[in-house]
Amino acid sequence: MAAAVPDPSSPGGQPRTLSTRAFLLWVVGLTVLVLLPSLVAGSEVRLIGLLIFLPAIGAGVGTVRQTVAASVWATAGALVSLGRDPQHDIEGILLVLLTVVFGVLAVYGCRWRLMHERELIRLRSTAAVIQQHILHPLPELTSRIVVDGVYEPVHEDKLFGGDIYDAADTAYGTRVLIGDVQGKGLSAVGIAIAVLGAFREAAHRQPTLSGLADALETSVLRYNAYARHSGEPERFVTALIICVDDEGDDRAQAVNCGHLLPWRVGAPDGPQKVYLGDAHVPLGLASLVEEERAAFWFDFPEEATLLLYTDGLSEARGTDGVFYPLAERLAALTSEACPSPGRLARELRDDVRTYTHAEPQDDIAILTLRRVPPEEAAAPAPAPGDVLPEGLPHLVDGAEETGGADGTQETTDMRETQETREARGPEKGADEGSDAGGGGTGREGR
């Protein structure tokens, strides 16, 4: 799903220009086309002056050296024309001067073009790297499921839009997020990054799915407070959070924050929309209702594929104004056999393109989830408190290794502190946690 990132320092990261062979072919070819009428009709037809445009063509598609060569070639042609027809010496001299001036301008124009193309390549390379850190490339294999899909912003020249997704393999299960930010384009990027950052942190810290949803709610509220202070509009985010763990067997749990319901395909009963109870309000609007968010269990057998998507798919309209018939198309695409998760997402994307016969009007995100056998699964995620691989910061009770002059000793002391707290028992540990949180309660205090 993520395209390869061009390296500006490599040949693949350089602006596209003509090869030397191609350059010679079109220079010779254009010269023959210009001289051929003169050779056929005689000296009455004078088209040699058209070679003045050779440097301009070179500036548009060639390198600086090729443009210089085209300028020299055109000037030489003008000089030859002047020498063969001295009767038009004034016109010939003027042609030579114009060819030289046009050639110099073409060389500078070519240099300017290549400089800006290299700058654009560097910017797009940087943007592509940032995108891969914001939206992780798919497919992603965890210890329980494989997550695949496609993501397309509404504008092809943009790498990121208002639809978000992520997957985290945690000790509490594999947690998957898909969401849709209110608004489109770059104006929705800020809150999208805030929600993704909160998910990647809280997914490993919050033992319950409802607690994870509350952490995302807090991140949206904080972003809206900053936006309000900056004079920007406040936004909300529809989101669906899925958790697949080892305790649910053929079941999984979800918290629906105003998002579209998923579909379960590949089961013997055909594509079925998954009922997740009453949907809660989107992230950022929890203060409008009294009910707290709660997780809902649903069937997710091993042979089934779970389809998550945003409204860019379900609300795409055809030429007649009718919404994309997702239920019918899913049944048709899976009538014989359910495709692989990645192929199903790509077939849906191609099918909705065919249905609309137009440029997309909204971002499209399609995720497919399928359980994987134990022999194909990735290594399980570390449990809370486990030592992380060497080279990564160690977190113990929220404290991070500072990496000072004696970083190893510092980490050892932190582990000893953890063992001491566990030895004191739950009562003392709870008291110390309250003191560390400044006496606050609730998820934000922890």
XYZ file of C-alpha atoms in Angstrom:
446
model
C 0.000 0.000 0.000
C 2.802 2.375 0.673
C 4.823 3.313 -2.330
C 8.564 3.086 -2.339
C 10.256 6.255 -1.196
C 12.627 7.723 -3.784
C 16.078 8.643 -2.593
C 17.095 12.044 -3.947
C 20.737 11.009 -3.902
C 20.134 7.949 -6.064
C 19.436 7.784 -9.808
C 15.812 6.891 -9.064
C 15.487 10.114 -7.094
C 16.721 12.363 -9.918
C 14.463 14.251 -12.342
C 13.474 12.359 -15.448
C 15.523 13.378 -18.492
C 16.238 11.973 -21.926
C 19.022 9.480 -22.352
C 21.929 10.492 -24.583
C 20.740 8.147 -27.322
C 17.182 9.471 -27.236
C 18.481 13.041 -27.233
C 20.601 12.433 -30.330
C 17.715 10.725 -32.107
C 15.249 13.566 -31.643
C 17.850 16.249 -32.462
C 18.781 14.502 -35.708
C 15.152 13.735 -36.472
C 13.988 17.324 -35.996
C 16.914 18.602 -38.040
C 15.997 16.293 -40.915
C 12.368 17.439 -40.748
C 13.488 21.063 -40.923
C 15.982 20.573 -43.764
C 13.958 18.113 -45.846
C 11.611 20.718 -47.431
C 14.629 22.860 -48.383
C 16.361 19.883 -50.003
C 13.220 18.923 -51.927
C 11.936 22.355 -52.984
C 15.242 24.166 -53.273
C 16.545 27.263 -51.578
C 13.223 29.071 -51.905
C 11.978 27.276 -48.834
C 13.994 28.412 -45.831
C 13.043 26.542 -42.656
C 16.462 26.393 -41.037
C 15.336 29.095 -38.642
C 13.022 26.590 -36.970
C 16.081 25.036 -35.349
C 15.948 27.968 -32.949
C 13.359 25.962 -30.994
C 15.706 23.030 -30.394
C 17.215 24.527 -27.205
C 13.734 25.201 -25.810
C 12.772 21.563 -26.305
C 16.011 20.464 -24.680
C 15.345 22.725 -21.711
C 11.977 21.073 -21.184
C 13.005 17.408 -21.336
C 16.792 17.196 -21.243
C 19.770 17.888 -19.043
C 21.822 21.071 -18.960
C 24.526 19.470 -21.110
C 21.955 18.310 -23.637
C 20.448 21.793 -23.765
C 23.897 23.308 -24.337
C 24.490 20.799 -27.138
C 21.123 21.659 -28.703
C 21.966 25.372 -28.510
C 25.343 24.844 -30.178
C 23.709 22.674 -32.854
C 21.046 25.284 -33.596
C 23.646 28.080 -33.712
C 25.792 26.030 -36.079
C 22.784 25.528 -38.326
C 22.118 29.277 -38.374
C 25.769 29.984 -39.246
C 25.707 27.430 -42.072
C 22.536 29.022 -43.421
C 24.181 32.451 -43.288
C 27.263 31.217 -45.156
C 25.257 29.499 -47.900
C 22.958 32.450 -48.571
C 24.910 35.717 -48.264
C 22.119 37.618 -50.036
C 20.108 37.551 -46.832
C 23.008 38.503 -44.591
C 20.955 40.841 -42.383
C 18.314 38.195 -41.794
C 21.003 35.562 -41.300
C 22.909 37.623 -38.733
C 19.675 38.346 -36.888
C 18.855 34.623 -36.902
C 22.274 33.787 -35.454
C 21.905 36.381 -32.700
C 18.408 35.198 -31.798
C 19.571 31.586 -31.763
C 22.400 32.445 -29.365
C 20.068 34.415 -27.075
C 17.441 31.675 -27.125
C 20.134 29.090 -26.422
C 21.449 30.955 -23.374
C 17.930 31.422 -22.014
C 17.184 27.745 -22.632
C 20.262 26.661 -20.662
C 19.291 28.807 -17.686
C 15.695 27.604 -17.964
C 16.823 23.969 -17.969
C 18.993 24.555 -14.920
C 16.079 26.213 -13.099
C 13.739 23.347 -14.021
C 16.093 20.642 -12.789
C 16.769 22.509 -9.549
C 13.070 22.792 -8.745
C 12.375 19.200 -9.784
C 15.082 17.984 -7.401
C 13.591 20.114 -4.646
C 10.150 18.665 -5.354
C 11.546 15.125 -5.257
C 13.185 15.810 -1.900
C 9.946 17.206 -0.521
C 7.903 14.256 -1.769
C 10.500 11.829 -0.427
C 10.282 13.481 2.980
C 6.486 13.472 2.832
C 6.467 9.780 1.894
C 8.694 8.920 4.860
C 6.452 10.939 7.181
C 3.393 9.188 5.763
C 4.891 5.775 6.470
C 5.339 6.813 10.100
C 1.832 8.279 10.348
C 0.043 5.478 8.498
C 2.028 2.275 8.737
C 2.404 0.282 5.508
C 0.136 -2.709 5.017
C -0.095 -5.672 5.264
C 0.815 -5.959 8.929
C 1.200 -9.347 10.593
C 0.641 -9.640 14.334
C 0.645 -12.563 16.735
C -3.087 -13.084 16.159
C -4.259 -11.578 12.857
C -3.072 -10.176 9.547
C -4.234 -6.650 8.734
C -4.317 -5.668 5.075
C -6.096 -3.079 2.999
C -5.822 0.025 0.869
C -5.778 3.723 1.601
C -6.299 6.494 -0.944
C -6.611 10.207 -0.169
C -9.163 12.124 -2.183
C -6.365 13.922 -4.039
C -3.668 11.792 -5.660
C -0.992 14.422 -4.998
C -1.595 14.168 -1.243
C -0.214 11.315 0.807
C -2.458 11.746 3.802
C -6.043 12.785 4.442
C -8.795 12.579 7.036
C -9.108 8.781 7.231
C -6.896 7.035 9.773
C -6.059 3.463 10.688
C -3.551 1.579 12.794
C -2.924 -1.794 14.408
C -1.087 -2.516 17.651
C -0.020 -5.962 18.829
C -0.265 -5.673 22.607
C -0.279 -7.976 25.603
C -4.051 -7.450 25.779
C -4.600 -8.552 22.187
C -4.244 -7.119 18.712
C -6.030 -3.791 18.660
C -7.091 -2.200 15.398
C -8.305 1.353 14.875
C -10.073 2.835 11.885
C -11.469 6.342 11.954
C -12.708 9.266 9.933
C -11.888 12.824 10.943
C -14.463 15.536 10.408
C -13.285 17.480 7.389
C -10.952 16.658 4.524
C -7.432 17.303 3.375
C -4.667 19.010 5.290
C -7.065 20.687 7.723
C -7.809 17.275 9.252
C -4.197 16.108 9.528
C -3.492 17.650 12.937
C -6.233 15.884 14.857
C -5.605 12.677 12.900
C -1.994 12.622 14.081
C -3.125 13.349 17.646
C -5.529 10.392 17.653
C -2.997 8.023 16.093
C -0.344 9.019 18.611
C -2.739 8.497 21.501
C -3.779 5.099 20.142
C -0.216 3.839 19.766
C 0.565 4.773 23.345
C -2.704 3.884 25.086
C -3.166 0.581 23.229
C -0.269 -0.853 25.241
C -1.230 0.790 28.536
C -5.017 0.474 28.788
C -6.120 -3.046 29.769
C -9.718 -2.501 28.604
C -11.019 -1.440 25.227
C -13.336 1.133 26.785
C -10.351 2.626 28.608
C -8.541 2.880 25.285
C -11.534 4.688 23.784
C -11.545 7.106 26.723
C -7.850 7.821 26.143
C -8.606 8.668 22.510
C -11.468 10.871 23.675
C -9.048 12.767 25.897
C -6.619 13.278 23.014
C -9.383 14.772 20.851
C -10.499 17.087 23.659
C -6.941 18.286 24.176
C -6.498 18.925 20.481
C -9.793 20.824 20.308
C -8.723 22.956 23.269
C -5.546 23.856 21.404
C -7.506 24.475 18.196
C -9.959 26.730 20.027
C -7.062 28.722 21.483
C -5.512 29.030 18.009
C -8.751 30.131 16.378
C -9.169 26.898 14.415
C -12.421 24.905 14.232
C -13.000 22.052 16.663
C -13.494 18.603 15.172
C -14.752 15.166 16.079
C -13.616 11.739 14.911
C -15.734 8.688 14.204
C -13.799 5.587 15.181
C -14.123 1.835 15.469
C -11.752 -0.038 17.775
C -11.429 -3.812 17.428
C -9.589 -6.154 19.777
C -8.739 -9.766 18.934
C -7.232 -11.699 21.837
C -6.646 -15.308 22.835
C -9.384 -15.430 25.459
C -12.298 -14.803 23.121
C -11.711 -17.960 21.034
C -13.864 -17.303 17.961
C -15.022 -13.950 19.263
C -13.629 -10.439 19.308
C -14.698 -7.223 20.959
C -15.260 -3.728 19.661
C -16.071 -0.211 20.788
C -17.981 1.776 18.196
C -17.596 5.548 18.404
C -20.100 6.556 15.753
C -18.361 4.684 12.936
C -19.754 2.483 10.179
C -20.451 -1.120 11.148
C -18.002 -3.727 9.828
C -18.829 -6.658 7.575
C -17.936 -10.291 8.129
C -17.244 -12.170 4.885
C -16.026 -15.663 4.107
C -18.374 -17.407 6.529
C -20.810 -20.081 5.247
C -23.765 -17.704 5.653
C -22.241 -15.154 3.270
C -21.409 -11.503 3.922
C -23.058 -10.252 7.088
C -23.026 -6.835 8.719
C -21.709 -7.188 12.269
C -24.039 -5.864 14.949
C -22.137 -4.050 17.706
C -24.949 -2.819 19.890
C -25.838 0.836 20.158
C -23.112 3.044 18.737
C -21.627 5.656 21.027
C -21.017 9.245 19.988
C -17.852 10.089 18.018
C -14.614 10.949 19.775
C -14.727 14.493 21.103
C -18.472 14.480 21.835
C -18.673 12.216 24.895
C -19.695 15.133 27.123
C -23.006 15.346 25.251
C -24.246 12.000 26.602
C -24.275 10.343 30.007
C -23.633 6.765 28.894
C -20.081 5.499 29.095
C -18.496 3.618 26.257
C -18.597 -0.163 26.570
C -17.085 -3.020 24.578
C -19.336 -5.381 22.626
C -18.428 -9.005 21.852
C -19.127 -10.450 18.398
C -18.350 -13.624 16.449
C -15.112 -13.637 14.472
C -14.353 -17.231 13.416
C -11.021 -18.260 11.976
C -12.292 -18.715 8.414
C -13.935 -15.269 8.290
C -12.541 -11.934 7.136
C -13.580 -8.758 8.900
C -14.019 -5.737 6.631
C -13.600 -2.230 8.059
C -14.046 0.868 5.917
C -14.819 4.577 5.861
C -17.638 6.470 4.189
C -15.485 7.112 1.141
C -16.491 3.577 0.127
C -20.077 3.257 1.328
C -21.155 6.788 0.340
C -19.570 6.850 -3.112
C -22.214 7.758 -5.682
C -22.710 6.535 -9.194
C -23.588 8.698 -12.181
C -27.272 8.346 -11.228
C -26.635 9.622 -7.690
C -27.214 6.225 -6.046
C -24.877 5.144 -3.257
C -22.461 2.305 -3.865
C -24.350 -0.975 -3.096
C -21.769 -2.413 -0.720
C -23.871 -5.407 0.355
C -24.571 -6.492 -3.223
C -21.005 -5.998 -4.369
C -19.594 -7.914 -1.406
C -21.905 -10.808 -2.208
C -20.794 -10.758 -5.844
C -17.083 -10.523 -5.051
C -17.252 -13.399 -2.553
C -19.853 -15.574 -4.290
C -17.415 -18.306 -5.333
C -14.658 -17.976 -2.741
C -13.543 -15.231 -0.434
C -10.390 -13.601 -1.829
C -7.354 -13.034 0.315
C -7.700 -10.046 2.661
C -5.506 -7.782 0.554
C -7.109 -8.824 -2.715
C -10.614 -8.251 -1.337
C -9.723 -4.676 -0.380
C -8.181 -3.970 -3.786
C -11.142 -5.481 -5.632
C -13.517 -3.280 -3.651
C -11.451 -0.207 -4.468
C -11.390 -1.032 -8.177
C -15.090 -1.863 -8.143
C -16.097 1.448 -6.564
C -13.985 3.280 -9.145
C -15.856 1.499 -11.917
C -19.173 2.278 -10.238
C -18.615 6.018 -9.842
C -16.977 6.669 -13.253
C -15.461 9.798 -11.726
C -12.719 11.081 -9.489
C -13.209 10.141 -5.814
C -14.907 12.795 -3.710
C -13.640 11.564 -0.346
C -10.761 9.658 1.203
C -11.102 5.873 1.099
C -9.734 3.511 3.728
C -10.467 -0.224 3.578
C -9.055 -2.659 6.133
C -9.389 -6.436 6.150
C -8.693 -8.552 9.235
C -8.221 -12.311 9.298
C -6.965 -14.650 11.983
C -3.685 -16.424 11.266
C -2.612 -19.921 12.353
C -0.075 -20.008 15.205
C 2.699 -21.219 12.888
C 2.233 -18.158 10.628
C 1.792 -15.567 13.364
C 4.379 -13.021 14.381
C 6.119 -13.112 17.745
C 3.727 -12.177 20.568
C 3.877 -8.705 22.027
C 5.721 -8.272 25.355
C 3.598 -8.180 28.477
C 3.528 -4.976 30.554
C 6.770 -4.755 32.542
C 8.723 -7.093 30.264
C 12.189 -5.982 29.241
C 12.219 -4.510 25.754
C 14.891 -5.460 23.209
C 18.306 -3.937 23.671
C 18.559 -0.484 22.166
C 14.979 0.517 23.002
C 14.068 2.697 26.001
C 12.905 0.714 29.035
C 9.683 1.845 30.663
C 9.000 0.892 34.257
C 5.907 2.375 35.884
C 5.936 5.127 33.294
C 9.579 6.137 34.022
C 11.904 6.188 31.017
C 15.585 5.413 30.973
C 17.489 8.646 30.642
C 20.520 7.094 28.995
C 23.077 8.987 31.077
C 26.704 8.114 31.610
C 25.732 4.899 33.380
C 22.572 3.932 31.540
C 22.851 0.210 32.362
C 23.066 0.807 36.088
C 20.169 3.245 35.858
C 17.938 0.630 34.207
C 18.920 -1.979 36.793
C 17.982 0.380 39.609
C 14.583 0.943 38.012
C 13.963 -2.817 37.792
C 14.900 -3.171 41.458
C 12.420 -0.420 42.282
C 9.709 -2.347 40.441
C 10.531 -5.564 42.330
C 10.461 -3.664 45.638
C 7.011 -2.269 44.881
C 5.664 -5.693 44.007
C 7.072 -7.086 47.283
C 5.290 -4.403 49.301
C 1.913 -5.657 48.192
C -1.012 -4.123 46.363
C -2.002 -1.689 49.102
C 1.317 0.144 49.218
C 1.673 0.009 45.457
C -1.707 1.678 45.082
C -0.779 4.400 47.546
C 2.472 5.082 45.737
C 0.605 5.234 42.415
C -1.750 7.856 43.862
C 1.172 9.911 45.124
C 2.900 9.712 41.753
C -0.250 10.889 40.009
C -0.480 13.957 42.183
C -3.508 12.638 44.054
C -5.609 12.539 40.862
C -7.982 9.716 39.978
C -9.246 8.306 36.713
C -7.438 7.384 33.545
C -5.942 10.825 32.958
C -4.292 10.758 36.390
C -2.614 7.458 35.642
